[in-house]
Amino acid sequence: MKLSKSSRHSEILSELSRAQSLRVADLADRMNVSTETIRRDLDELTERKLINRTYGGAVRTPSSEPSVGQRHTLFVAERERIARAASARIKAGSTILIGSGATTTHVARRIAADHRDLTVITHSFSAATVLAANPTISLIMAPGAYLASEGATVGALTARFLDDFSADVAIVGASGLTAEGVSDALVEPAAVYAKLVARAAETVVTVDHSKFDKVFTARFASWRELAAVVCDRRPEGPLARALERHGVEVVVA
């Protein structure tokens, strides 16, 4: 059965979250449509600045984030301050959901140093590794398909697993923050972050200022769903006004 145009676009973006490039012929074969249809799809996505066209295919846009390993080397001092401030919000005996990402791994490391007797559920291997240093933390790892660029599990199995849990707080990162909400460069991790937001009583977004006023492919939460932003610099302009309008607490570390 042929996919609709919107379904094809979603599939193309999802494939590019896993691969550096895609070929027209391969996409046409996979989706059971003509190469002309795929070329039109790629042209539309390029016009929307979601991908870049190449001869015979497409690649990720330059705004796509580097891998989580590369991101670990950026804004280290800022992320350490953010991690301390986020950890200070955690209450004794809490159940916490933690998303993948460089900043959230810093937060997980700080939580492991600062707290005892917590339950933490995560799909991030790097977060799980640093949390495991604290034997008093009960650590639950979500199953799923492994996404190497994020060092995390994603997909339908991950989402179904998380449906069985409720948490006091979710801690997530983001690729971009705008007045409309928070977004991520990768479609599949974003779907997991949306599930974390849904399963927690409150959600804390932990980001450095480089994410302000940037929008990426997959929006996973609007500001009415979020409780706080912990960051290293106060937002300004439309973003700041949106946070105030929705009652989102801003903690500047």
Coordinates of C-alpha atoms in Angstrom, one line a residue:
M1 CA 0.0 0.0 0.0
K2 CA 1.3 3.4 -1.0
L3 CA 2.0 6.0 1.8
S4 CA 0.4 9.4 1.8
K5 CA 2.6 12.4 1.1
S6 CA 2.7 13.4 4.8
S7 CA 3.5 9.8 5.8
R8 CA 6.3 9.7 3.2
H9 CA 7.7 13.0 4.5
S10 CA 7.7 11.7 8.1
E11 CA 9.4 8.5 6.9
I12 CA 12.1 10.4 5.0
L13 CA 12.9 12.6 8.1
S14 CA 12.9 9.5 10.3
E15 CA 15.3 7.7 8.0
L16 CA 17.6 10.8 8.0
S17 CA 17.7 10.8 11.8
R18 CA 19.4 7.4 11.5
A19 CA 21.5 7.8 8.3
Q20 CA 23.7 10.6 7.0
S21 CA 22.2 10.5 3.5
L22 CA 19.5 8.8 1.4
R23 CA 19.2 7.9 -2.3
V24 CA 16.1 8.6 -4.4
A25 CA 16.0 5.1 -5.9
D26 CA 16.2 3.4 -2.5
L27 CA 13.4 5.6 -1.1
A28 CA 11.2 5.0 -4.2
D29 CA 11.6 1.3 -3.9
R30 CA 11.0 1.2 -0.1
M31 CA 7.8 3.4 -0.4
N32 CA 6.5 1.8 -3.6
V33 CA 6.3 5.1 -5.5
S34 CA 8.0 6.5 -8.5
T35 CA 11.4 8.3 -8.4
E36 CA 9.6 11.4 -9.6
T37 CA 7.3 11.4 -6.6
I38 CA 10.3 11.0 -4.2
R39 CA 12.1 13.9 -6.0
R40 CA 9.1 16.1 -5.4
D41 CA 9.0 15.1 -1.8
L42 CA 12.6 15.9 -1.4
D43 CA 12.2 19.3 -3.1
E44 CA 9.3 20.2 -0.7
L45 CA 11.3 19.2 2.4
T46 CA 14.2 21.2 1.1
E47 CA 12.0 24.2 0.6
R48 CA 10.9 23.8 4.3
K49 CA 14.6 23.7 5.2
L50 CA 14.3 20.3 6.8
I51 CA 16.8 18.5 4.5
N52 CA 19.4 19.4 1.8
R53 CA 19.0 18.0 -1.7
T54 CA 22.0 16.3 -3.3
Y55 CA 22.5 14.8 -6.8
G56 CA 20.4 11.6 -6.5
G57 CA 19.2 12.0 -3.0
A58 CA 19.3 14.0 0.2
V59 CA 21.3 14.7 3.3
R60 CA 20.6 16.2 6.8
T61 CA 20.5 19.9 7.0
P62 CA 23.6 21.6 8.5
S63 CA 21.4 22.6 11.5
S64 CA 21.1 19.0 12.5
E65 CA 22.8 18.3 15.7
P66 CA 26.1 16.5 16.0
S67 CA 26.2 13.1 17.8
V68 CA 25.8 13.1 21.5
G69 CA 29.5 12.2 21.9
Q70 CA 30.5 15.3 20.0
R71 CA 28.0 17.5 22.0
H72 CA 29.6 16.3 25.3
T73 CA 32.6 18.5 24.5
L74 CA 30.5 21.7 24.1
F75 CA 29.4 24.2 26.8
V76 CA 30.9 21.9 29.5
A77 CA 31.0 24.6 32.3
E78 CA 27.5 25.8 31.5
R79 CA 26.2 22.3 31.6
E80 CA 27.8 21.7 34.9
R81 CA 26.0 24.7 36.4
I82 CA 22.7 23.6 34.8
A83 CA 23.2 20.1 36.2
R84 CA 23.7 21.5 39.8
A85 CA 20.6 23.6 39.5
A86 CA 18.5 20.8 38.1
S87 CA 19.7 18.3 40.7
A88 CA 18.7 20.8 43.5
R89 CA 15.1 20.4 42.4
I90 CA 15.0 16.7 43.1
K91 CA 13.1 15.6 46.2
A92 CA 14.0 12.6 48.4
G93 CA 12.4 9.4 47.3
S94 CA 11.4 10.7 43.8
T95 CA 10.8 8.7 40.7
I96 CA 12.6 10.4 37.8
L97 CA 12.5 9.9 34.0
I98 CA 15.6 11.1 32.2
G99 CA 15.9 11.6 28.4
S100 CA 19.0 11.2 26.3
G101 CA 21.4 14.0 25.5
A102 CA 24.7 15.6 26.6
T103 CA 23.1 18.0 29.1
T104 CA 20.8 15.4 30.7
T105 CA 23.9 13.1 31.2
H106 CA 25.5 16.0 33.1
V107 CA 22.3 16.2 35.2
A108 CA 22.3 12.4 35.8
R109 CA 25.9 12.6 37.0
R110 CA 25.1 15.3 39.4
I111 CA 22.0 13.5 40.7
A112 CA 24.2 10.4 41.3
A113 CA 26.5 12.6 43.4
D114 CA 23.8 14.5 45.3
H115 CA 21.0 12.0 46.1
R116 CA 20.1 8.7 47.6
D117 CA 17.3 6.2 47.3
L118 CA 15.8 7.4 44.1
T119 CA 14.2 5.5 41.2
V120 CA 15.4 6.6 37.8
I121 CA 14.0 5.3 34.5
T122 CA 16.0 6.2 31.4
H123 CA 16.5 5.2 27.7
S124 CA 20.0 6.8 27.7
F125 CA 23.0 4.5 28.1
S126 CA 25.3 7.4 29.1
A127 CA 22.8 8.5 31.8
A128 CA 22.5 5.0 33.1
T129 CA 26.2 4.6 33.2
V130 CA 26.8 7.6 35.4
L131 CA 23.8 6.8 37.6
A132 CA 25.1 3.3 38.2
A133 CA 27.9 4.8 40.3
N134 CA 25.4 5.3 43.1
P135 CA 24.2 1.9 44.4
T136 CA 21.3 3.5 46.3
I137 CA 19.6 4.5 43.1
S138 CA 17.2 2.0 41.6
L139 CA 17.9 2.2 37.9
I140 CA 15.5 1.0 35.2
M141 CA 16.6 0.9 31.6
A142 CA 14.0 1.2 28.8
P143 CA 14.3 -1.4 26.0
G144 CA 14.1 -0.6 22.3
A145 CA 16.0 -0.1 19.1
Y146 CA 19.5 1.3 19.7
L147 CA 20.2 4.7 18.1
A148 CA 24.0 5.0 18.0
S149 CA 24.1 8.7 17.4
E150 CA 22.3 9.3 20.7
G151 CA 23.5 6.3 22.7
A152 CA 19.8 5.6 23.5
T153 CA 16.9 3.3 22.8
V154 CA 14.0 4.5 20.7
G155 CA 10.9 3.3 18.9
A156 CA 7.6 1.6 19.6
L157 CA 9.0 -0.8 22.2
T158 CA 10.5 2.0 24.2
A159 CA 7.2 4.0 24.1
R160 CA 5.1 0.9 25.2
F161 CA 7.5 0.2 28.1
L162 CA 7.3 3.8 29.4
D163 CA 3.5 3.6 29.3
D164 CA 3.8 1.3 32.4
F165 CA 5.4 4.0 34.5
S166 CA 4.5 7.3 36.2
A167 CA 7.1 9.6 37.6
D168 CA 7.3 12.7 39.8
V169 CA 9.5 14.5 37.3
A170 CA 10.9 14.1 33.8
I171 CA 14.2 15.7 32.9
V172 CA 14.7 16.3 29.1
G173 CA 17.0 18.3 26.8
A174 CA 16.1 19.8 23.5
S175 CA 17.7 20.9 20.2
G176 CA 15.7 24.1 20.1
L177 CA 13.4 26.3 22.1
T178 CA 10.9 28.8 20.5
A179 CA 7.7 30.5 21.6
E180 CA 5.8 27.4 20.3
G181 CA 7.6 24.9 22.5
V182 CA 10.6 22.6 22.5
S183 CA 11.9 20.6 19.5
D184 CA 14.5 18.0 18.6
A185 CA 16.6 17.5 15.5
L186 CA 15.9 13.7 15.5
V187 CA 12.4 12.4 15.0
E188 CA 12.6 9.1 17.0
P189 CA 14.2 10.5 20.2
A190 CA 11.6 13.3 20.1
A191 CA 8.9 10.7 20.2
V192 CA 10.4 9.2 23.4
Y193 CA 10.8 12.7 24.9
A194 CA 7.1 13.3 24.3
K195 CA 6.3 10.1 26.1
L196 CA 8.5 11.1 29.1
V197 CA 6.6 14.4 29.3
A198 CA 3.3 12.6 29.3
R199 CA 4.3 10.1 32.0
A200 CA 5.6 12.7 34.5
A201 CA 3.8 15.0 37.0
E202 CA 6.1 17.8 35.9
T203 CA 8.8 18.2 33.3
V204 CA 12.1 20.2 33.6
V205 CA 13.9 21.2 30.3
T206 CA 17.6 21.5 30.7
V207 CA 19.4 23.5 27.9
D208 CA 22.2 25.9 27.3
H209 CA 21.6 29.3 25.6
S210 CA 22.7 28.0 22.2
K211 CA 19.3 26.3 21.9
F212 CA 17.3 29.5 22.3
D213 CA 15.2 30.7 19.3
K214 CA 16.0 27.6 17.2
V215 CA 13.4 25.2 15.8
F216 CA 14.1 21.7 14.6
T217 CA 12.2 18.9 12.8
A218 CA 10.2 17.4 15.7
R219 CA 8.4 19.4 18.3
F220 CA 7.7 17.2 21.2
A221 CA 6.1 19.5 23.8
S222 CA 4.4 22.9 24.0
W223 CA 5.0 25.2 27.0
R224 CA 1.7 24.4 28.6
E225 CA 3.0 20.9 29.2
L226 CA 6.2 22.0 30.9
A227 CA 7.0 23.2 34.4
A228 CA 10.5 24.7 34.2
V229 CA 13.5 25.5 32.1
V230 CA 16.9 25.3 33.7
C231 CA 19.5 27.2 31.6
D232 CA 22.6 29.3 31.7
R233 CA 21.2 32.5 30.4
R234 CA 17.8 34.2 30.6
P235 CA 15.7 34.0 27.5
E236 CA 14.6 37.2 25.8
G237 CA 12.0 38.3 23.2
P238 CA 9.1 36.1 22.1
L239 CA 10.6 33.0 23.9
A240 CA 10.7 34.8 27.2
R241 CA 7.2 36.1 26.8
A242 CA 5.9 32.6 25.9
L243 CA 7.5 31.2 29.1
E244 CA 5.9 33.9 31.2
R245 CA 2.5 33.5 29.5
H246 CA 2.4 29.8 30.3
G247 CA 3.8 30.1 33.8
V248 CA 7.0 28.2 33.1
E249 CA 9.6 28.7 35.8
V250 CA 13.0 29.9 34.4
V251 CA 16.0 28.9 36.5
V252 CA 19.2 30.6 35.4
A253 CA 22.3 28.6 36.6

